């Protein structure tokens, strides 16, 4: 409801409208690409890098859901270009993990692995839940690359992270891998 209200009351090309469009793209899959595209059009003209980052993510996510991996990767790369100006480590972790699927979908395992390692470096300085995400994405990349030896090496760390973390889909999934 808040996003709809912001769309009704927000000025065209305003940050409020762009944020509402990002929210709409996450909440209404059938409208995701249209909403995210408009959010990006607005965000690239505004100085708010956080807004721009999440608009790029919304669009990458929308095209990823349609199996358009190369396009998703390109929008993720635009988001990655903002990293040197984003100081929030939680946001940086989000930027890294959200880029991984576009690379994996194209079989670019070395690039996905590099992003997962950068994500892991950031998350290891945050909370135990973030640490779980760090090892979970390393496992995901290696699972899709069929690198079972590396998964075996990561298993003790994954078990420790699962034990220390709060409930999350990555707990059972990491153990299953």
PDB file of C-alpha atoms in Angstrom:
ATOM      1  CA  UNK A   1       0.000   0.000   0.000  1.00  0.00           C
ATOM      2  CA  UNK A   2       2.797   2.439   0.817  1.00  0.00           C
ATOM      3  CA  UNK A   3       4.392   1.947  -2.579  1.00  0.00           C
ATOM      4  CA  UNK A   4       1.069   2.517  -4.320  1.00  0.00           C
ATOM      5  CA  UNK A   5       0.513   5.677  -2.289  1.00  0.00           C
ATOM      6  CA  UNK A   6       3.996   6.938  -3.191  1.00  0.00           C
ATOM      7  CA  UNK A   7       3.238   6.317  -6.870  1.00  0.00           C
ATOM      8  CA  UNK A   8      -0.012   8.252  -6.565  1.00  0.00           C
ATOM      9  CA  UNK A   9       1.468  11.208  -4.711  1.00  0.00           C
ATOM     10  CA  UNK A  10       5.106  11.249  -5.810  1.00  0.00           C
ATOM     11  CA  UNK A  11       6.292  13.643  -8.450  1.00  0.00           C
ATOM     12  CA  UNK A  12       7.405  12.193 -11.775  1.00  0.00           C
ATOM     13  CA  UNK A  13      11.143  11.556 -11.820  1.00  0.00           C
ATOM     14  CA  UNK A  14      11.319  11.879  -8.020  1.00  0.00           C
ATOM     15  CA  UNK A  15      13.276   9.621  -5.668  1.00  0.00           C
ATOM     16  CA  UNK A  16       9.981   8.645  -3.998  1.00  0.00           C
ATOM     17  CA  UNK A  17       8.590   7.423  -7.312  1.00  0.00           C
ATOM     18  CA  UNK A  18      11.764   5.489  -8.135  1.00  0.00           C
ATOM     19  CA  UNK A  19      11.814   3.776  -4.722  1.00  0.00           C
ATOM     20  CA  UNK A  20       8.132   2.901  -5.083  1.00  0.00           C
ATOM     21  CA  UNK A  21       8.810   1.422  -8.508  1.00  0.00           C
ATOM     22  CA  UNK A  22      11.657  -0.672  -7.104  1.00  0.00           C
ATOM     23  CA  UNK A  23       9.270  -1.950  -4.412  1.00  0.00           C
ATOM     24  CA  UNK A  24       6.609  -2.676  -7.027  1.00  0.00           C
ATOM     25  CA  UNK A  25       9.084  -4.650  -9.094  1.00  0.00           C
ATOM     26  CA  UNK A  26       9.819  -6.899  -6.115  1.00  0.00           C
ATOM     27  CA  UNK A  27       6.176  -7.314  -5.104  1.00  0.00           C
ATOM     28  CA  UNK A  28       4.488  -7.699  -8.474  1.00  0.00           C
ATOM     29  CA  UNK A  29       6.453 -10.063 -10.704  1.00  0.00           C
ATOM     30  CA  UNK A  30       4.129  -9.479 -13.670  1.00  0.00           C
ATOM     31  CA  UNK A  31       5.033  -5.771 -13.568  1.00  0.00           C
ATOM     32  CA  UNK A  32       8.648  -6.178 -12.470  1.00  0.00           C
ATOM     33  CA  UNK A  33      10.485  -5.325 -15.665  1.00  0.00           C
ATOM     34  CA  UNK A  34       8.328  -2.314 -16.534  1.00  0.00           C
ATOM     35  CA  UNK A  35       8.533  -0.912 -13.002  1.00  0.00           C
ATOM     36  CA  UNK A  36      12.270  -1.564 -12.691  1.00  0.00           C
ATOM     37  CA  UNK A  37      12.976  -0.020 -16.096  1.00  0.00           C
ATOM     38  CA  UNK A  38      11.225   3.180 -15.106  1.00  0.00           C
ATOM     39  CA  UNK A  39      12.986   3.174 -11.736  1.00  0.00           C
ATOM     40  CA  UNK A  40      16.341   2.928 -13.545  1.00  0.00           C
ATOM     41  CA  UNK A  41      15.436   5.756 -15.923  1.00  0.00           C
ATOM     42  CA  UNK A  42      14.721   7.987 -12.933  1.00  0.00           C
ATOM     43  CA  UNK A  43      17.589   6.781 -10.735  1.00  0.00           C
ATOM     44  CA  UNK A  44      20.372   7.377 -13.264  1.00  0.00           C
ATOM     45  CA  UNK A  45      19.452  11.077 -13.306  1.00  0.00           C
ATOM     46  CA  UNK A  46      19.549  11.432  -9.517  1.00  0.00           C
ATOM     47  CA  UNK A  47      22.565  11.643  -7.184  1.00  0.00           C
ATOM     48  CA  UNK A  48      21.312   8.870  -4.845  1.00  0.00           C
ATOM     49  CA  UNK A  49      23.689   5.943  -5.452  1.00  0.00           C
ATOM     50  CA  UNK A  50      21.780   3.619  -3.136  1.00  0.00           C
ATOM     51  CA  UNK A  51      18.612   4.193  -5.150  1.00  0.00           C
ATOM     52  CA  UNK A  52      20.490   3.658  -8.413  1.00  0.00           C
ATOM     53  CA  UNK A  53      22.008   0.443  -7.075  1.00  0.00           C
ATOM     54  CA  UNK A  54      18.660  -1.010  -6.051  1.00  0.00           C
ATOM     55  CA  UNK A  55      17.032   0.090  -9.312  1.00  0.00           C
ATOM     56  CA  UNK A  56      19.744  -1.777 -11.235  1.00  0.00           C
ATOM     57  CA  UNK A  57      19.167  -4.781  -8.980  1.00  0.00           C
ATOM     58  CA  UNK A  58      15.430  -4.688  -9.552  1.00  0.00           C
ATOM     59  CA  UNK A  59      15.933  -4.681 -13.308  1.00  0.00           C
ATOM     60  CA  UNK A  60      18.599  -7.403 -13.179  1.00  0.00           C
ATOM     61  CA  UNK A  61      16.275  -9.507 -11.032  1.00  0.00           C
ATOM     62  CA  UNK A  62      13.333  -8.974 -13.397  1.00  0.00           C
ATOM     63  CA  UNK A  63      15.224 -10.086 -16.503  1.00  0.00           C
ATOM     64  CA  UNK A  64      16.901 -12.915 -14.587  1.00  0.00           C
ATOM     65  CA  UNK A  65      13.451 -14.306 -13.756  1.00  0.00           C
ATOM     66  CA  UNK A  66      12.850 -14.423 -17.514  1.00  0.00           C
ATOM     67  CA  UNK A  67      16.075 -16.382 -18.058  1.00  0.00           C
ATOM     68  CA  UNK A  68      17.849 -13.464 -19.718  1.00  0.00           C
ATOM     69  CA  UNK A  69      21.185 -14.071 -18.017  1.00  0.00           C
ATOM     70  CA  UNK A  70      23.375 -11.863 -20.177  1.00  0.00           C
ATOM     71  CA  UNK A  71      21.066  -8.900 -19.654  1.00  0.00           C
ATOM     72  CA  UNK A  72      20.914  -9.609 -15.918  1.00  0.00           C
ATOM     73  CA  UNK A  73      24.698  -9.705 -15.812  1.00  0.00           C
ATOM     74  CA  UNK A  74      24.960  -6.359 -17.609  1.00  0.00           C
ATOM     75  CA  UNK A  75      22.665  -4.644 -15.091  1.00  0.00           C
ATOM     76  CA  UNK A  76      24.520  -6.327 -12.230  1.00  0.00           C
ATOM     77  CA  UNK A  77      27.782  -4.982 -13.659  1.00  0.00           C
ATOM     78  CA  UNK A  78      26.352  -1.466 -13.686  1.00  0.00           C
ATOM     79  CA  UNK A  79      25.606  -1.985 -10.018  1.00  0.00           C
ATOM     80  CA  UNK A  80      29.120  -3.327  -9.387  1.00  0.00           C
ATOM     81  CA  UNK A  81      30.529  -0.124 -10.916  1.00  0.00           C
ATOM     82  CA  UNK A  82      28.972   1.810  -8.020  1.00  0.00           C
ATOM     83  CA  UNK A  83      30.714  -0.220  -5.304  1.00  0.00           C
ATOM     84  CA  UNK A  84      33.676   2.094  -4.818  1.00  0.00           C
ATOM     85  CA  UNK A  85      31.219   4.822  -3.814  1.00  0.00           C
ATOM     86  CA  UNK A  86      29.029   2.660  -1.558  1.00  0.00           C
ATOM     87  CA  UNK A  87      30.355   2.564   1.992  1.00  0.00           C
ATOM     88  CA  UNK A  88      27.785   0.281   3.615  1.00  0.00           C
ATOM     89  CA  UNK A  89      29.247  -3.250   3.819  1.00  0.00           C
ATOM     90  CA  UNK A  90      25.783  -4.852   3.978  1.00  0.00           C
ATOM     91  CA  UNK A  91      24.886  -3.082   0.737  1.00  0.00           C
ATOM     92  CA  UNK A  92      28.208  -4.155  -0.795  1.00  0.00           C
ATOM     93  CA  UNK A  93      27.472  -7.776   0.156  1.00  0.00           C
ATOM     94  CA  UNK A  94      24.081  -7.454  -1.525  1.00  0.00           C
ATOM     95  CA  UNK A  95      25.706  -6.067  -4.679  1.00  0.00           C
ATOM     96  CA  UNK A  96      28.095  -9.035  -4.889  1.00  0.00           C
ATOM     97  CA  UNK A  97      25.590 -11.808  -4.212  1.00  0.00           C
ATOM     98  CA  UNK A  98      22.959 -10.395  -6.546  1.00  0.00           C
ATOM     99  CA  UNK A  99      25.447 -10.363  -9.439  1.00  0.00           C
ATOM    100  CA  UNK A 100      26.341 -14.044  -9.107  1.00  0.00           C
ATOM    101  CA  UNK A 101      23.254 -15.599 -10.803  1.00  0.00           C
ATOM    102  CA  UNK A 102      23.753 -13.708 -14.069  1.00  0.00           C
ATOM    103  CA  UNK A 103      27.267 -15.118 -14.339  1.00  0.00           C
ATOM    104  CA  UNK A 104      26.229 -18.618 -13.304  1.00  0.00           C
ATOM    105  CA  UNK A 105      23.404 -18.635 -15.830  1.00  0.00           C
ATOM    106  CA  UNK A 106      25.966 -18.082 -18.560  1.00  0.00           C
ATOM    107  CA  UNK A 107      28.392 -20.675 -17.220  1.00  0.00           C
ATOM    108  CA  UNK A 108      30.934 -17.994 -16.238  1.00  0.00           C
ATOM    109  CA  UNK A 109      32.067 -19.921 -13.181  1.00  0.00           C
ATOM    110  CA  UNK A 110      35.382 -18.140 -12.641  1.00  0.00           C
ATOM    111  CA  UNK A 111      33.638 -14.756 -12.563  1.00  0.00           C
ATOM    112  CA  UNK A 112      30.879 -16.081 -10.301  1.00  0.00           C
ATOM    113  CA  UNK A 113      33.507 -17.613  -8.018  1.00  0.00           C
ATOM    114  CA  UNK A 114      35.389 -14.289  -7.810  1.00  0.00           C
ATOM    115  CA  UNK A 115      32.155 -12.481  -6.865  1.00  0.00           C
ATOM    116  CA  UNK A 116      31.302 -15.144  -4.279  1.00  0.00           C
ATOM    117  CA  UNK A 117      34.767 -14.735  -2.750  1.00  0.00           C
ATOM    118  CA  UNK A 118      34.392 -10.940  -2.606  1.00  0.00           C
ATOM    119  CA  UNK A 119      30.941 -11.413  -1.064  1.00  0.00           C
ATOM    120  CA  UNK A 120      32.452 -13.796   1.476  1.00  0.00           C
ATOM    121  CA  UNK A 121      35.175 -11.283   2.416  1.00  0.00           C
ATOM    122  CA  UNK A 122      32.552  -8.635   3.161  1.00  0.00           C
ATOM    123  CA  UNK A 123      30.107 -10.912   4.985  1.00  0.00           C
ATOM    124  CA  UNK A 124      32.752 -12.359   7.272  1.00  0.00           C
ATOM    125  CA  UNK A 125      33.073  -8.937   8.916  1.00  0.00           C
ATOM    126  CA  UNK A 126      29.345  -8.683   9.622  1.00  0.00           C
ATOM    127  CA  UNK A 127      26.947 -10.959  11.529  1.00  0.00           C
ATOM    128  CA  UNK A 128      26.858 -14.763  11.881  1.00  0.00           C
ATOM    129  CA  UNK A 129      23.875 -14.720   9.513  1.00  0.00           C
ATOM    130  CA  UNK A 130      25.944 -12.857   6.942  1.00  0.00           C
ATOM    131  CA  UNK A 131      28.727 -15.404   7.400  1.00  0.00           C
ATOM    132  CA  UNK A 132      26.232 -18.136   6.552  1.00  0.00           C
ATOM    133  CA  UNK A 133      25.389 -16.297   3.342  1.00  0.00           C
ATOM    134  CA  UNK A 134      29.094 -16.007   2.559  1.00  0.00           C
ATOM    135  CA  UNK A 135      29.725 -19.732   2.685  1.00  0.00           C
ATOM    136  CA  UNK A 136      26.324 -20.523   1.132  1.00  0.00           C
ATOM    137  CA  UNK A 137      27.129 -18.599  -2.036  1.00  0.00           C
ATOM    138  CA  UNK A 138      30.579 -20.165  -2.248  1.00  0.00           C
ATOM    139  CA  UNK A 139      28.845 -23.545  -2.056  1.00  0.00           C
ATOM    140  CA  UNK A 140      26.260 -22.567  -4.655  1.00  0.00           C
ATOM    141  CA  UNK A 141      28.912 -21.610  -7.186  1.00  0.00           C
ATOM    142  CA  UNK A 142      30.897 -24.795  -6.590  1.00  0.00           C
ATOM    143  CA  UNK A 143      27.749 -26.930  -6.741  1.00  0.00           C
ATOM    144  CA  UNK A 144      26.875 -25.582 -10.170  1.00  0.00           C
ATOM    145  CA  UNK A 145      30.501 -25.927 -11.284  1.00  0.00           C
ATOM    146  CA  UNK A 146      30.481 -29.537  -9.962  1.00  0.00           C
ATOM    147  CA  UNK A 147      33.571 -28.790  -7.861  1.00  0.00           C
ATOM    148  CA  UNK A 148      32.887 -31.416  -5.202  1.00  0.00           C
ATOM    149  CA  UNK A 149      36.395 -31.254  -3.747  1.00  0.00           C
ATOM    150  CA  UNK A 150      35.961 -27.570  -2.905  1.00  0.00           C
ATOM    151  CA  UNK A 151      32.527 -28.300  -1.423  1.00  0.00           C
ATOM    152  CA  UNK A 152      34.118 -30.950   0.774  1.00  0.00           C
ATOM    153  CA  UNK A 153      36.681 -28.375   1.931  1.00  0.00           C
ATOM    154  CA  UNK A 154      33.921 -25.849   2.712  1.00  0.00           C
ATOM    155  CA  UNK A 155      31.731 -28.345   4.594  1.00  0.00           C
ATOM    156  CA  UNK A 156      33.156 -27.829   8.131  1.00  0.00           C
ATOM    157  CA  UNK A 157      32.854 -24.076   7.729  1.00  0.00           C
ATOM    158  CA  UNK A 158      29.295 -24.426   6.447  1.00  0.00           C
ATOM    159  CA  UNK A 159      28.368 -26.607   9.413  1.00  0.00           C
ATOM    160  CA  UNK A 160      29.771 -24.016  11.842  1.00  0.00           C
ATOM    161  CA  UNK A 161      27.948 -21.184  10.059  1.00  0.00           C
ATOM    162  CA  UNK A 162      24.661 -23.078  10.101  1.00  0.00           C
ATOM    163  CA  UNK A 163      25.038 -23.720  13.819  1.00  0.00           C
ATOM    164  CA  UNK A 164      25.743 -20.042  14.569  1.00  0.00           C
ATOM    165  CA  UNK A 165      23.109 -18.507  12.289  1.00  0.00           C
ATOM    166  CA  UNK A 166      19.476 -17.604  12.656  1.00  0.00           C
ATOM    167  CA  UNK A 167      16.827 -19.432  10.579  1.00  0.00           C
ATOM    168  CA  UNK A 168      17.379 -18.990   6.852  1.00  0.00           C
ATOM    169  CA  UNK A 169      16.822 -21.002   3.681  1.00  0.00           C
ATOM    170  CA  UNK A 170      20.591 -21.231   3.340  1.00  0.00           C
ATOM    171  CA  UNK A 171      20.925 -23.308   6.493  1.00  0.00           C
ATOM    172  CA  UNK A 172      19.324 -26.516   5.199  1.00  0.00           C
ATOM    173  CA  UNK A 173      20.414 -25.858   1.629  1.00  0.00           C
ATOM    174  CA  UNK A 174      24.075 -25.488   2.600  1.00  0.00           C
ATOM    175  CA  UNK A 175      23.957 -28.701   4.574  1.00  0.00           C
ATOM    176  CA  UNK A 176      22.245 -30.501   1.701  1.00  0.00           C
ATOM    177  CA  UNK A 177      24.989 -29.400  -0.692  1.00  0.00           C
TER     178      UNK A 177
END
